[in-house]
Amino acid sequence: DGGITQSPKYLFRKEGQNVTLSCEQNLNHDAMYWYRQDPGQGLRLIYYSQIVNDFQKGDIAEGYSVSREKKESFPLTVTSAQKNPTAFYLCASSIGIRTPETQYFGPGTRLLVL
Amino acid sequence: AQSVTQPDIHITVSEGASLELRCNYSYGATPYLFWYVQSPGQGLQLLLKYFSGDTLVQGIKGFEAEFKRSQSSFNLRKPSVHWSDAAEYFCAVGPWNSGNTPLVFGKGTRLSVIA
């Protein structure tokens, strides 16, 4: 089945530790996105990528990093510089970004700080 | 700045009652509009979208939405709510121009359904 997978479903981070959230899609989409979701805040864009080896900062990129070495993969690293990382993280993809393409979402990863 | 507003943070309706969730946007040209639904602990699922043409669009699960340019609105409706409709609903708009801009999401409306 085509879709977006995110792993793990739950992730625990210790103070000062970097952690990486995985996002993989087999939809052959060019564009991929990372959002952070906090209660009452809706979805806030962290990073997005329109094509392999290219990505742009979103509204809340500080404390996060990404890479896009393969079309199907867009991992997000939550660094120790992110002081409040506890949140639900959603990955999405779309065919492209220049046209009004629908974004499709993965099931999410919940990050908790120990 | 461009924005999407969902005025209602939380709505409670009785099962079988009608539903309308409000969405207003701020944008200088014809937007592209989406409604997504999210069950607790899950990702977002597309309910419906408007790109052009008929301003009344039908979606999945019996939902519909109407684009009203004069009111900058794209309200979501359902004539008879089922208990399984309890979830969070997000309105989204995009892209803003010919450039490369991701969707902008509202903060969501949480729907509770009571017997």
Coordinates of C-alpha atoms in Angstrom, one line a residue:
Chain A
D1 CA 0.0 0.0 0.0
G2 CA 1.2 3.5 -0.7
G3 CA 1.5 5.9 2.1
I4 CA 3.7 7.6 4.7
T5 CA 5.2 5.8 7.6
Q6 CA 6.7 7.4 10.7
S7 CA 8.7 5.7 13.3
P8 CA 8.8 5.2 16.2
K9 CA 5.3 5.9 17.4
Y10 CA 6.6 7.0 20.8
L11 CA 10.1 8.3 21.4
F12 CA 11.8 9.3 24.7
R13 CA 14.5 11.8 24.9
K14 CA 16.9 12.4 27.8
E15 CA 18.2 15.9 28.6
G16 CA 21.0 17.0 26.2
Q17 CA 20.3 14.2 23.8
N18 CA 19.7 14.4 20.1
V19 CA 17.0 12.2 18.7
T20 CA 15.9 11.4 15.1
L21 CA 12.4 10.9 13.9
S22 CA 12.0 8.8 10.7
C23 CA 9.6 9.6 7.8
E24 CA 9.4 7.5 4.7
Q25 CA 6.9 7.8 1.8
N26 CA 6.4 5.5 -1.2
L27 CA 4.0 7.9 -3.0
N28 CA 6.8 9.2 -5.3
H29 CA 6.1 12.7 -4.0
D30 CA 8.6 15.4 -4.5
A31 CA 7.7 17.6 -1.5
M32 CA 7.9 16.6 2.2
Y33 CA 7.1 18.5 5.4
W34 CA 7.5 18.3 9.1
Y35 CA 5.0 19.8 11.5
R36 CA 4.9 20.1 15.3
Q37 CA 1.5 19.9 17.0
D38 CA 0.9 21.1 20.6
P39 CA -2.5 21.3 22.2
G40 CA -4.4 24.4 21.1
Q41 CA -1.6 25.4 18.7
G42 CA -2.7 23.6 15.6
L43 CA 0.1 22.6 13.2
R44 CA 3.3 24.6 13.0
L45 CA 5.7 24.0 10.2
I46 CA 9.2 23.1 11.1
Y47 CA 10.9 22.3 7.8
Y48 CA 9.9 21.4 4.3
S49 CA 11.7 20.1 1.2
Q50 CA 10.7 20.5 -2.4
I51 CA 13.3 18.2 -3.9
V52 CA 16.2 16.0 -2.9
N53 CA 19.1 17.8 -1.3
D54 CA 17.1 20.9 -0.8
F55 CA 15.0 22.1 2.2
Q56 CA 13.7 25.3 3.7
K57 CA 13.1 26.4 7.3
G58 CA 9.5 26.8 8.4
D59 CA 8.1 28.9 11.2
I60 CA 9.8 27.1 14.1
A61 CA 13.0 25.6 12.8
E62 CA 15.2 26.5 15.7
G63 CA 16.5 23.4 17.6
Y64 CA 15.7 21.1 14.7
S65 CA 17.6 19.8 11.6
V66 CA 16.6 17.8 8.6
S67 CA 18.2 16.1 5.6
R68 CA 16.8 15.0 2.2
E69 CA 19.3 12.6 0.7
K70 CA 16.6 10.4 -0.9
K71 CA 13.3 11.2 -2.4
E72 CA 11.4 8.9 -0.1
S73 CA 13.0 9.9 3.2
F74 CA 13.0 13.1 5.2
P75 CA 14.3 12.5 8.8
L76 CA 13.9 15.1 11.5
T77 CA 16.5 15.5 14.2
V78 CA 15.5 17.2 17.4
T79 CA 18.7 18.6 18.9
S80 CA 19.6 19.4 22.5
A81 CA 19.1 23.0 21.5
Q82 CA 15.3 22.5 21.4
K83 CA 14.4 23.2 25.0
N84 CA 10.8 22.1 24.9
P85 CA 10.6 19.2 22.5
T86 CA 7.6 17.4 24.0
A87 CA 5.0 17.4 21.2
F88 CA 3.4 15.3 18.5
Y89 CA 5.3 15.4 15.3
L90 CA 3.6 14.9 11.9
C91 CA 5.3 14.3 8.6
A92 CA 3.5 15.0 5.3
S93 CA 4.1 14.8 1.6
S94 CA 2.6 16.2 -1.6
I95 CA 3.3 15.7 -5.3
G96 CA 4.9 19.1 -5.5
I97 CA 4.6 22.5 -3.9
R98 CA 4.1 24.9 -6.8
T99 CA 0.5 23.8 -7.5
P100 CA -2.3 23.4 -5.0
E101 CA -1.5 19.8 -4.2
T102 CA -3.0 17.9 -1.3
Q103 CA -0.8 17.1 1.6
Y104 CA -0.9 13.5 2.9
F105 CA 0.0 12.8 6.5
G106 CA 1.8 10.1 8.4
P107 CA 0.5 8.7 11.7
G108 CA 2.8 10.8 13.8
T109 CA 5.4 10.4 16.4
R110 CA 5.0 11.5 20.0
L111 CA 8.2 12.7 21.6
L112 CA 8.5 12.8 25.4
V113 CA 11.3 14.1 27.5
L114 CA 12.5 12.0 30.5
Chain B
A1 CA 0.1 38.4 6.8
Q2 CA -1.9 35.5 5.4
S3 CA -3.9 33.6 8.0
V4 CA -6.6 31.0 8.7
T5 CA -9.0 31.4 11.6
Q6 CA -11.1 28.8 13.1
P7 CA -13.2 30.8 15.6
D8 CA -14.5 27.8 17.6
I9 CA -11.9 26.0 19.7
H10 CA -14.4 23.3 20.9
I11 CA -18.0 22.5 19.8
T12 CA -20.3 19.9 21.4
V13 CA -23.3 18.6 19.4
S14 CA -25.8 15.9 20.0
E15 CA -25.7 12.8 17.9
G16 CA -28.1 13.2 14.9
A17 CA -27.9 17.0 15.1
S18 CA -26.5 19.2 12.3
L19 CA -23.0 20.6 12.4
E20 CA -21.2 23.6 11.0
L21 CA -17.6 24.3 11.6
R22 CA -16.3 27.8 10.7
C23 CA -13.2 28.7 8.8
N24 CA -12.2 32.2 7.7
Y25 CA -9.0 33.1 5.8
S26 CA -7.1 36.2 4.9
Y27 CA -5.7 36.2 1.4
G28 CA -5.6 38.6 -1.5
A29 CA -6.5 36.2 -4.3
T30 CA -8.4 33.0 -4.9
P31 CA -7.2 30.5 -2.3
Y32 CA -7.1 26.7 -2.5
L33 CA -9.0 25.4 0.6
F34 CA -8.9 22.1 2.5
W35 CA -10.5 20.5 5.5
Y36 CA -8.7 17.7 7.4
V37 CA -9.9 15.6 10.3
Q38 CA -7.7 14.1 13.0
S39 CA -8.7 11.4 15.5
P40 CA -6.8 11.3 18.8
G41 CA -3.2 10.3 18.4
Q42 CA -3.5 9.9 14.6
G43 CA -2.4 11.8 11.5
L44 CA -4.6 14.0 9.5
Q45 CA -7.0 12.7 6.9
L46 CA -8.3 14.8 4.0
L47 CA -12.1 15.4 4.2
L48 CA -12.5 17.6 1.1
K49 CA -10.8 20.3 -0.9
Y50 CA -11.8 23.3 -3.1
F51 CA -9.6 24.3 -6.0
S52 CA -12.1 25.9 -8.4
G53 CA -15.5 25.5 -10.0
D54 CA -18.6 24.7 -7.9
T55 CA -18.3 26.4 -4.6
L56 CA -20.1 23.6 -2.8
V57 CA -17.9 20.6 -2.5
Q58 CA -18.7 17.2 -1.2
G59 CA -16.3 15.1 0.8
I60 CA -16.0 11.8 2.5
K61 CA -18.0 10.7 5.5
G62 CA -21.0 12.8 4.4
F63 CA -19.3 16.2 4.9
E64 CA -19.6 19.2 2.6
A65 CA -18.2 22.7 2.6
E66 CA -19.1 25.9 0.8
F67 CA -16.6 28.5 -0.4
K68 CA -18.0 32.0 0.0
R69 CA -15.6 34.5 -1.5
S70 CA -17.5 37.6 -0.2
Q71 CA -17.2 36.3 3.3
S72 CA -13.7 34.8 3.0
S73 CA -15.1 31.6 4.4
F74 CA -15.0 27.9 3.8
N75 CA -17.4 26.4 6.4
L76 CA -17.7 22.6 6.9
R77 CA -21.1 21.1 7.4
K78 CA -22.8 17.8 8.0
P79 CA -26.5 17.3 8.3
S80 CA -26.5 14.6 10.9
V81 CA -23.5 13.9 13.2
H82 CA -22.5 10.5 14.2
W83 CA -20.6 9.7 17.4
S84 CA -17.7 8.6 15.3
D85 CA -17.3 12.1 14.0
A86 CA -15.8 13.2 17.3
A87 CA -12.3 14.4 16.4
E88 CA -10.4 17.6 15.7
Y89 CA -10.9 19.4 12.4
F90 CA -8.4 21.6 10.6
C91 CA -9.0 24.1 7.9
A92 CA -6.0 24.8 5.6
V93 CA -5.3 27.3 2.8
G94 CA -2.7 27.4 0.1
P95 CA -0.6 28.2 -1.8
W96 CA -0.7 31.9 -1.4
N97 CA 0.9 32.8 -4.7
S98 CA 2.8 31.4 -7.6
G99 CA 5.8 30.8 -5.4
N100 CA 6.5 27.7 -3.3
T101 CA 4.6 27.9 -0.1
P102 CA 3.2 25.1 2.0
L103 CA -0.3 25.0 3.3
V104 CA -1.2 27.2 6.2
F105 CA -3.4 25.5 8.8
G106 CA -5.9 26.9 11.3
K107 CA -5.6 26.0 15.0
G108 CA -8.3 23.4 14.8
T109 CA -11.8 22.9 16.2
R110 CA -12.4 20.0 18.5
L111 CA -15.8 18.3 18.1
S112 CA -17.4 16.4 20.9
V113 CA -20.6 14.3 20.2
I114 CA -23.0 13.5 23.0
A115 CA -25.8 11.0 23.0

